[in-house]
mmCIF file of C-alpha atoms in Angstrom:
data_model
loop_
_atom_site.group_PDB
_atom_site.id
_atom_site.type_symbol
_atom_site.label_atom_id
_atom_site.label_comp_id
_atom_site.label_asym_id
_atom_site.label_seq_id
_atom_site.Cartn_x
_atom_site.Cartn_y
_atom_site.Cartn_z
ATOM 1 C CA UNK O 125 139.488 87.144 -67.901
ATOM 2 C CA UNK O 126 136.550 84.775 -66.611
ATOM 3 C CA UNK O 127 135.828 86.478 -63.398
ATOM 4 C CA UNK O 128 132.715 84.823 -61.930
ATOM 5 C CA UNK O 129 131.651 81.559 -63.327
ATOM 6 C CA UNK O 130 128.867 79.191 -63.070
ATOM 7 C CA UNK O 131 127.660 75.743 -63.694
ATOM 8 C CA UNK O 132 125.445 74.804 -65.365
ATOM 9 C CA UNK O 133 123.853 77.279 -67.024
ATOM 10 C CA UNK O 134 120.573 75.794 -67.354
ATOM 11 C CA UNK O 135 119.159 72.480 -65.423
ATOM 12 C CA UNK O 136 115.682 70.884 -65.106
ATOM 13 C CA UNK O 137 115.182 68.497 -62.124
ATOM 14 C CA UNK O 138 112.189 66.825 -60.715
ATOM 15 C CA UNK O 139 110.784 67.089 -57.207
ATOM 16 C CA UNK O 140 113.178 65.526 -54.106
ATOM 17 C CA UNK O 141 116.028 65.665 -56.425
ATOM 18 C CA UNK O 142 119.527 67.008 -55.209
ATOM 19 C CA UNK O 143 121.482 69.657 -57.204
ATOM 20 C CA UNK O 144 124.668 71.601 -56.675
ATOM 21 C CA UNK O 145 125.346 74.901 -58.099
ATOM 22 C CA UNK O 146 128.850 75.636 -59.184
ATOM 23 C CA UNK O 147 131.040 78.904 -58.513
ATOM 24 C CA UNK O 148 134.167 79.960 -59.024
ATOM 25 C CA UNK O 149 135.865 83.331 -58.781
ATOM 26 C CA UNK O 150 139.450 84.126 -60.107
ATOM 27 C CA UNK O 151 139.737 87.600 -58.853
ATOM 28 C CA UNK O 152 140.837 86.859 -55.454
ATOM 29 C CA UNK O 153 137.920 87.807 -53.752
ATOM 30 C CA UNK O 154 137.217 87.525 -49.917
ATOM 31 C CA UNK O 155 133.539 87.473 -50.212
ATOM 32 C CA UNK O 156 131.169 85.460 -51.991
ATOM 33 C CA UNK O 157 127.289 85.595 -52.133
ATOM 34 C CA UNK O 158 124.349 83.673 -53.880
ATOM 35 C CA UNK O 159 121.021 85.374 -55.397
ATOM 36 C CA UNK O 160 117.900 84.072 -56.479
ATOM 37 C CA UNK O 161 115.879 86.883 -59.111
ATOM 38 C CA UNK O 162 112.777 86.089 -59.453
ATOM 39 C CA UNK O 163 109.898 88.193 -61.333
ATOM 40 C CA UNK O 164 108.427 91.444 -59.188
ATOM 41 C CA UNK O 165 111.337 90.335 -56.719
ATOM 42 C CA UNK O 166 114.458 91.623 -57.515
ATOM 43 C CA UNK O 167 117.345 89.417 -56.113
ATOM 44 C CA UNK O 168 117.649 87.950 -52.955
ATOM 45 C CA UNK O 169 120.321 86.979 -51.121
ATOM 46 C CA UNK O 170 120.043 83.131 -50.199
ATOM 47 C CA UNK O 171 123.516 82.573 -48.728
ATOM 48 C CA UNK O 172 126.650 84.615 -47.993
ATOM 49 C CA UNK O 173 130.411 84.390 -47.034
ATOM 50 C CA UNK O 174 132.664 87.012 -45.932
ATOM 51 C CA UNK O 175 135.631 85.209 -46.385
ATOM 52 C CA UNK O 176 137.031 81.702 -46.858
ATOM 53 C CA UNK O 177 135.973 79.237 -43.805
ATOM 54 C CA UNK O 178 132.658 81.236 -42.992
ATOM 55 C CA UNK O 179 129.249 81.120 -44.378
ATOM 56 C CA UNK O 180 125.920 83.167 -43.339
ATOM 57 C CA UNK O 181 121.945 83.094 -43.561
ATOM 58 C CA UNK O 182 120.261 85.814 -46.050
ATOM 59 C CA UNK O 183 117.369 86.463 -46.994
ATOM 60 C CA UNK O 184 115.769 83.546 -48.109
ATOM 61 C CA UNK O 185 118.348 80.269 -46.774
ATOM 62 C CA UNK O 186 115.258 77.963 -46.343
ATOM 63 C CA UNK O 187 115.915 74.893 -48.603
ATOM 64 C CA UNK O 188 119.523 75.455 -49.365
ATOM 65 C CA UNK O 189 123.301 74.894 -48.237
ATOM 66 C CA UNK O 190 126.545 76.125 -49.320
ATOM 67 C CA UNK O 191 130.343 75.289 -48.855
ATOM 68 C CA UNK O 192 132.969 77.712 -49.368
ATOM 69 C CA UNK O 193 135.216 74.986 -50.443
ATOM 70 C CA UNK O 194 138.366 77.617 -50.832
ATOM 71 C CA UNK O 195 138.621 81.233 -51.619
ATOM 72 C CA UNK O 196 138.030 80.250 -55.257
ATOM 73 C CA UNK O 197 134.674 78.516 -55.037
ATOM 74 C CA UNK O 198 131.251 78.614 -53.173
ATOM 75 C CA UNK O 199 128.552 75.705 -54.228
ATOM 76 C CA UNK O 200 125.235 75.967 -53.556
ATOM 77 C CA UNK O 201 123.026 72.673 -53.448
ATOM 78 C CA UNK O 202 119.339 72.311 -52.837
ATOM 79 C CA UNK O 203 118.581 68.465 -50.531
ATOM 80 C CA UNK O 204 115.253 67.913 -52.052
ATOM 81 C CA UNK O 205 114.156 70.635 -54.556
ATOM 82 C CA UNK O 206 110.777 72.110 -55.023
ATOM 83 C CA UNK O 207 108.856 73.897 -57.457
ATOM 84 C CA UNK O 208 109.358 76.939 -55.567
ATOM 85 C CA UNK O 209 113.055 76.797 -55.883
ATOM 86 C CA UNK O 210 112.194 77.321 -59.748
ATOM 87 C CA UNK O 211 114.372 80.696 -60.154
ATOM 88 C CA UNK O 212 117.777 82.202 -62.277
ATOM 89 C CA UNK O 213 120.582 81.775 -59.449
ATOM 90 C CA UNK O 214 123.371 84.355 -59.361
ATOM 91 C CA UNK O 215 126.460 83.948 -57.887
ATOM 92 C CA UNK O 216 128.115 87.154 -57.111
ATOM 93 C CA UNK O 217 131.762 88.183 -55.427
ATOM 94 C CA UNK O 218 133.345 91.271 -54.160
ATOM 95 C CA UNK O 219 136.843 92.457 -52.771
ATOM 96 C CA UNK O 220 136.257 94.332 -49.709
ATOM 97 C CA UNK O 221 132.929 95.662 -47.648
ATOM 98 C CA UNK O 222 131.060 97.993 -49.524
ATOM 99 C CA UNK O 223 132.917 97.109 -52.501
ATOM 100 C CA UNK O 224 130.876 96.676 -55.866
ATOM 101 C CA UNK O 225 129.715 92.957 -56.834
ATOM 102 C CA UNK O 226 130.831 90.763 -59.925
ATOM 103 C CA UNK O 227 128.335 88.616 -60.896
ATOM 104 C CA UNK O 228 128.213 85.150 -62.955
ATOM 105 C CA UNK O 229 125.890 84.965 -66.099
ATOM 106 C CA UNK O 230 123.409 82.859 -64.028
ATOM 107 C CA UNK O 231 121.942 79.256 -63.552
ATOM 108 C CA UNK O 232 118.201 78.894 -64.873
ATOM 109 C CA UNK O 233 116.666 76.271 -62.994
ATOM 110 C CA UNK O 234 113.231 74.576 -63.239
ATOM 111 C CA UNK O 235 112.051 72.248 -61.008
ATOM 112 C CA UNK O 236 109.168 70.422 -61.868
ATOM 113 C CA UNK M 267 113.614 97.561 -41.246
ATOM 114 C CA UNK M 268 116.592 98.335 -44.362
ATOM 115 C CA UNK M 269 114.704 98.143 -47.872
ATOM 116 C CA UNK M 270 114.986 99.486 -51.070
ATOM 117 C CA UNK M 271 112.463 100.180 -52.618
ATOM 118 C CA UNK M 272 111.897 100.766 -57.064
ATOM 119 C CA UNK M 273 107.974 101.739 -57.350
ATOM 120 C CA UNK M 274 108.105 101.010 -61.488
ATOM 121 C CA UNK M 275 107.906 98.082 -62.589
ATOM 122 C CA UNK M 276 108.331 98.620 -65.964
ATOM 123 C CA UNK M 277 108.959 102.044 -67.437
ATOM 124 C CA UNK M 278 108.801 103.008 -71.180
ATOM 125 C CA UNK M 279 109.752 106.001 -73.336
ATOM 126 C CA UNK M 280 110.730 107.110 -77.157
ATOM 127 C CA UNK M 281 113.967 107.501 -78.078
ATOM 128 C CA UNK M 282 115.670 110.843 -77.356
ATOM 129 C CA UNK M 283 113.110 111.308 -74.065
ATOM 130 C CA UNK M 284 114.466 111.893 -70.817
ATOM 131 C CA UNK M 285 114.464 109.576 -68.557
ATOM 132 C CA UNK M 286 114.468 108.823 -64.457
ATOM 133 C CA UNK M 287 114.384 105.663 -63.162
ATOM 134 C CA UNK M 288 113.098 105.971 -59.130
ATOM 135 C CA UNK M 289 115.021 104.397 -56.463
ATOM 136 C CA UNK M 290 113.989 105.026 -52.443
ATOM 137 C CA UNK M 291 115.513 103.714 -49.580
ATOM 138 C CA UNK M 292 115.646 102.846 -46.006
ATOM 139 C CA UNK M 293 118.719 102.625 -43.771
ATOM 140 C CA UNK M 294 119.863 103.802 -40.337
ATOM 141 C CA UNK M 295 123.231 105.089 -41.169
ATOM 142 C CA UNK M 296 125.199 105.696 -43.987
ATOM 143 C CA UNK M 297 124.534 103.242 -46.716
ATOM 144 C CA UNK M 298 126.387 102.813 -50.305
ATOM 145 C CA UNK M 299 124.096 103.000 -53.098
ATOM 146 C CA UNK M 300 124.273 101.207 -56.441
ATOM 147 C CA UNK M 301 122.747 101.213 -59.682
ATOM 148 C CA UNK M 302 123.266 97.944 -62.002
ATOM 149 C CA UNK M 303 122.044 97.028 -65.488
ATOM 150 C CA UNK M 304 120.764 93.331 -66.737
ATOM 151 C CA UNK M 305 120.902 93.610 -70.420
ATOM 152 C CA UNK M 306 118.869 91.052 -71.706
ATOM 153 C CA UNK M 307 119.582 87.202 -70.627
ATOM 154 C CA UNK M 308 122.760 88.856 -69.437
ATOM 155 C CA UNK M 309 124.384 89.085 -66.189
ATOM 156 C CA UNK M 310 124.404 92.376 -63.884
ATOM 157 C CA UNK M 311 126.723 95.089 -64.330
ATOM 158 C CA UNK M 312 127.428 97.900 -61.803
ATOM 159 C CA UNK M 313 126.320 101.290 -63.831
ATOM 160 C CA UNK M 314 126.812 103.639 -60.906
ATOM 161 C CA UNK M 315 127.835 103.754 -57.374
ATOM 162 C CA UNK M 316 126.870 107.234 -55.307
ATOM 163 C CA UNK M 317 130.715 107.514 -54.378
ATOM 164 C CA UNK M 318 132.280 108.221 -57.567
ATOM 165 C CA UNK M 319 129.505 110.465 -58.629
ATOM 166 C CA UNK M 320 130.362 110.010 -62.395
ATOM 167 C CA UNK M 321 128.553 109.407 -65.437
ATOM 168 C CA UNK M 322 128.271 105.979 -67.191
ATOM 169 C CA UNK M 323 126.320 105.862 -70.793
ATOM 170 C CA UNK M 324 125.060 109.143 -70.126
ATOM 171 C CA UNK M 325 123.328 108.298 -66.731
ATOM 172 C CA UNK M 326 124.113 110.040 -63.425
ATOM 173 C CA UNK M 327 122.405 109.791 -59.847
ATOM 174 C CA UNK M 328 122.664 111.627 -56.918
ATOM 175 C CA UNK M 329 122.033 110.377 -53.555
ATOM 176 C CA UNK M 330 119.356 112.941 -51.853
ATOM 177 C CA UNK M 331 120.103 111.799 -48.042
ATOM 178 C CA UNK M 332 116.952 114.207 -47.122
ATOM 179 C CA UNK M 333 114.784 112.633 -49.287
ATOM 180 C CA UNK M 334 116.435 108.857 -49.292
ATOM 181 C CA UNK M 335 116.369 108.962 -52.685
ATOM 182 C CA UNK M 336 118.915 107.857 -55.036
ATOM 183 C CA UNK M 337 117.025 108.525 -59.098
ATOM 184 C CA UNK M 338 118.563 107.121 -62.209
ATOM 185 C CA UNK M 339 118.507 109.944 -64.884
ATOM 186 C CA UNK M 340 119.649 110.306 -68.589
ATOM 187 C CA UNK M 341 118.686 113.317 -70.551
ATOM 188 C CA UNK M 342 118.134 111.808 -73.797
ATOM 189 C CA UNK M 343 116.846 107.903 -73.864
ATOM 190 C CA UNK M 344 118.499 105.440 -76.578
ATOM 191 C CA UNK M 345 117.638 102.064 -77.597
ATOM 192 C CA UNK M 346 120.535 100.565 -76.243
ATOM 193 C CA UNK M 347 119.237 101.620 -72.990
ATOM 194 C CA UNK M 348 116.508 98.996 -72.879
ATOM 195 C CA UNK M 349 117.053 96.693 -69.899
ATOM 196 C CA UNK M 350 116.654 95.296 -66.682
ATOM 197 C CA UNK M 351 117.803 98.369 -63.766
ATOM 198 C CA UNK M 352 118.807 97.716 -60.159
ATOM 199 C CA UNK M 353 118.938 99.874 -57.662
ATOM 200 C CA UNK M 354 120.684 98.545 -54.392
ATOM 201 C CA UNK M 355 122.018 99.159 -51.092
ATOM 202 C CA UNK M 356 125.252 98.007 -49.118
ATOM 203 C CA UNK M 357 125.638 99.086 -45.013
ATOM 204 C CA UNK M 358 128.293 99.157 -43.192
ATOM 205 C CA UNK M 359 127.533 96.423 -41.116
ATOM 206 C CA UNK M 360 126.296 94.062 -43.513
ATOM 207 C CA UNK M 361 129.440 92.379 -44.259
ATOM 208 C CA UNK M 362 128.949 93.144 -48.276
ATOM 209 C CA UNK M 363 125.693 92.194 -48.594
ATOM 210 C CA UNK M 364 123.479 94.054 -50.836
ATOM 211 C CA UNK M 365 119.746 94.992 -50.224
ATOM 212 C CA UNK M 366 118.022 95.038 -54.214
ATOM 213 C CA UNK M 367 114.823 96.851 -55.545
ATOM 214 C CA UNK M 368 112.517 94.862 -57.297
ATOM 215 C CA UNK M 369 114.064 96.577 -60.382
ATOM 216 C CA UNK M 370 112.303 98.340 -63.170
ATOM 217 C CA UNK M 371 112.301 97.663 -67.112
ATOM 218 C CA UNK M 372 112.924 100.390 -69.354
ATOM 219 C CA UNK M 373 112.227 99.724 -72.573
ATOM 220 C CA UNK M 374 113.082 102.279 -75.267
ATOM 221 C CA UNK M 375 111.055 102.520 -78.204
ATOM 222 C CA UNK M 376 112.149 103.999 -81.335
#
């Protein structure tokens, strides 16, 4: 029973380089959401959908996409990271509204 | 403006203390509250939500609607207990989305 994975679960990249975050859910979930944690901060929400074919702005979307490519999977790639993108990335899912979240073990990246 | 807000950062006590972890919020409406645990370099679990009003591990919270308030407790600390706590907040409007605390580390000391 996998529930939420993600991929990798540690990267390093340089400055201007292009990365895409894996996710994949097998719990049938509608709704899909990605986190940054970051020291002092708690998590923030970068990116969102509510169900396959949509995606919404969080918190903090500056610097990011995302593709819900089915109801399985929602990627999340940085263009051109920065050393302020240096955070753990969660990937998170849930059933319904309201409904607690299942989260993945979490993608360390550094960005140099 | 919706926030939720943890006012320890870190927060430590002996084994067999009592402990309360804050949590305060601010919502127009009726939100959902949560409580989940990061054990170390581990991934969030849910530990409470106000609806079910049970008690996980030992820990209960009440939501204090008065007070927007919604306090971690556990009578007697154990070591186990040392981790990473969440408090956060899902709206009815918010499609899912969940508003986190800036958490607070308890660390249990023996």
């Amino acid at each position: 029973n996998a529930g939420v994975t993600q991929t990798p679960k540690f990267q390093v990249l340089k400055t201007g380089q292009s990365m895409t975050l894996q996710c994949a859910q097998d719990m049938n979930h509608n709704s899909m959401y990605w986190y940054r944690q970051d020291p002092g901060m708690g998590l923030r929400l970068i990116y969102y959908s509510a169900s396959e074919g949509t995606t919404d702005k969080g918190e903090v979307p500056n610097g990011y996409n995302v593709s819900r490519l089915n109801k399985r999977e929602f990627s999340l790639r940085l263009e051109s990271a920065a050393p302020s993108q240096t955070s753990v990335y969660f990937c998170a899912s849930s059933g319904q509204r309201n409904q607690p979240q299942h989260f993945g073990d979490g993608t360390r990246l550094s960005i140099l | 403006a919706q926030r939720v807000t943890q006012p320890e950062k870190l927060l430590s006590v002996f084994k067999g203390a009592p402990v309360e972890l804050k949590c305060n919020y601010s919502y127009s409406g009726s939100p959902e509250l949560f409580w989940y645990v990061q054990y170390s370099r581990q991934r969030l679990q849910l530990l409470l939500r106000h609806i079910s009003r049970e008690s996980i591990k030992g820990f209960t919270a009440d939501l204090n609607k008065g007070e927007t308030s919604f306090h971690l407790k556990k009578p007697f600390a154990q070591e186990e207990d040392s981790a990473m706590y969440y408090c956060a907040l899902s709206g009815g409007n918010q499609g899912g989305k969940l508003i986190f605390g800036q958490g607070t580390e308890l660390s249990v000391k023996p």
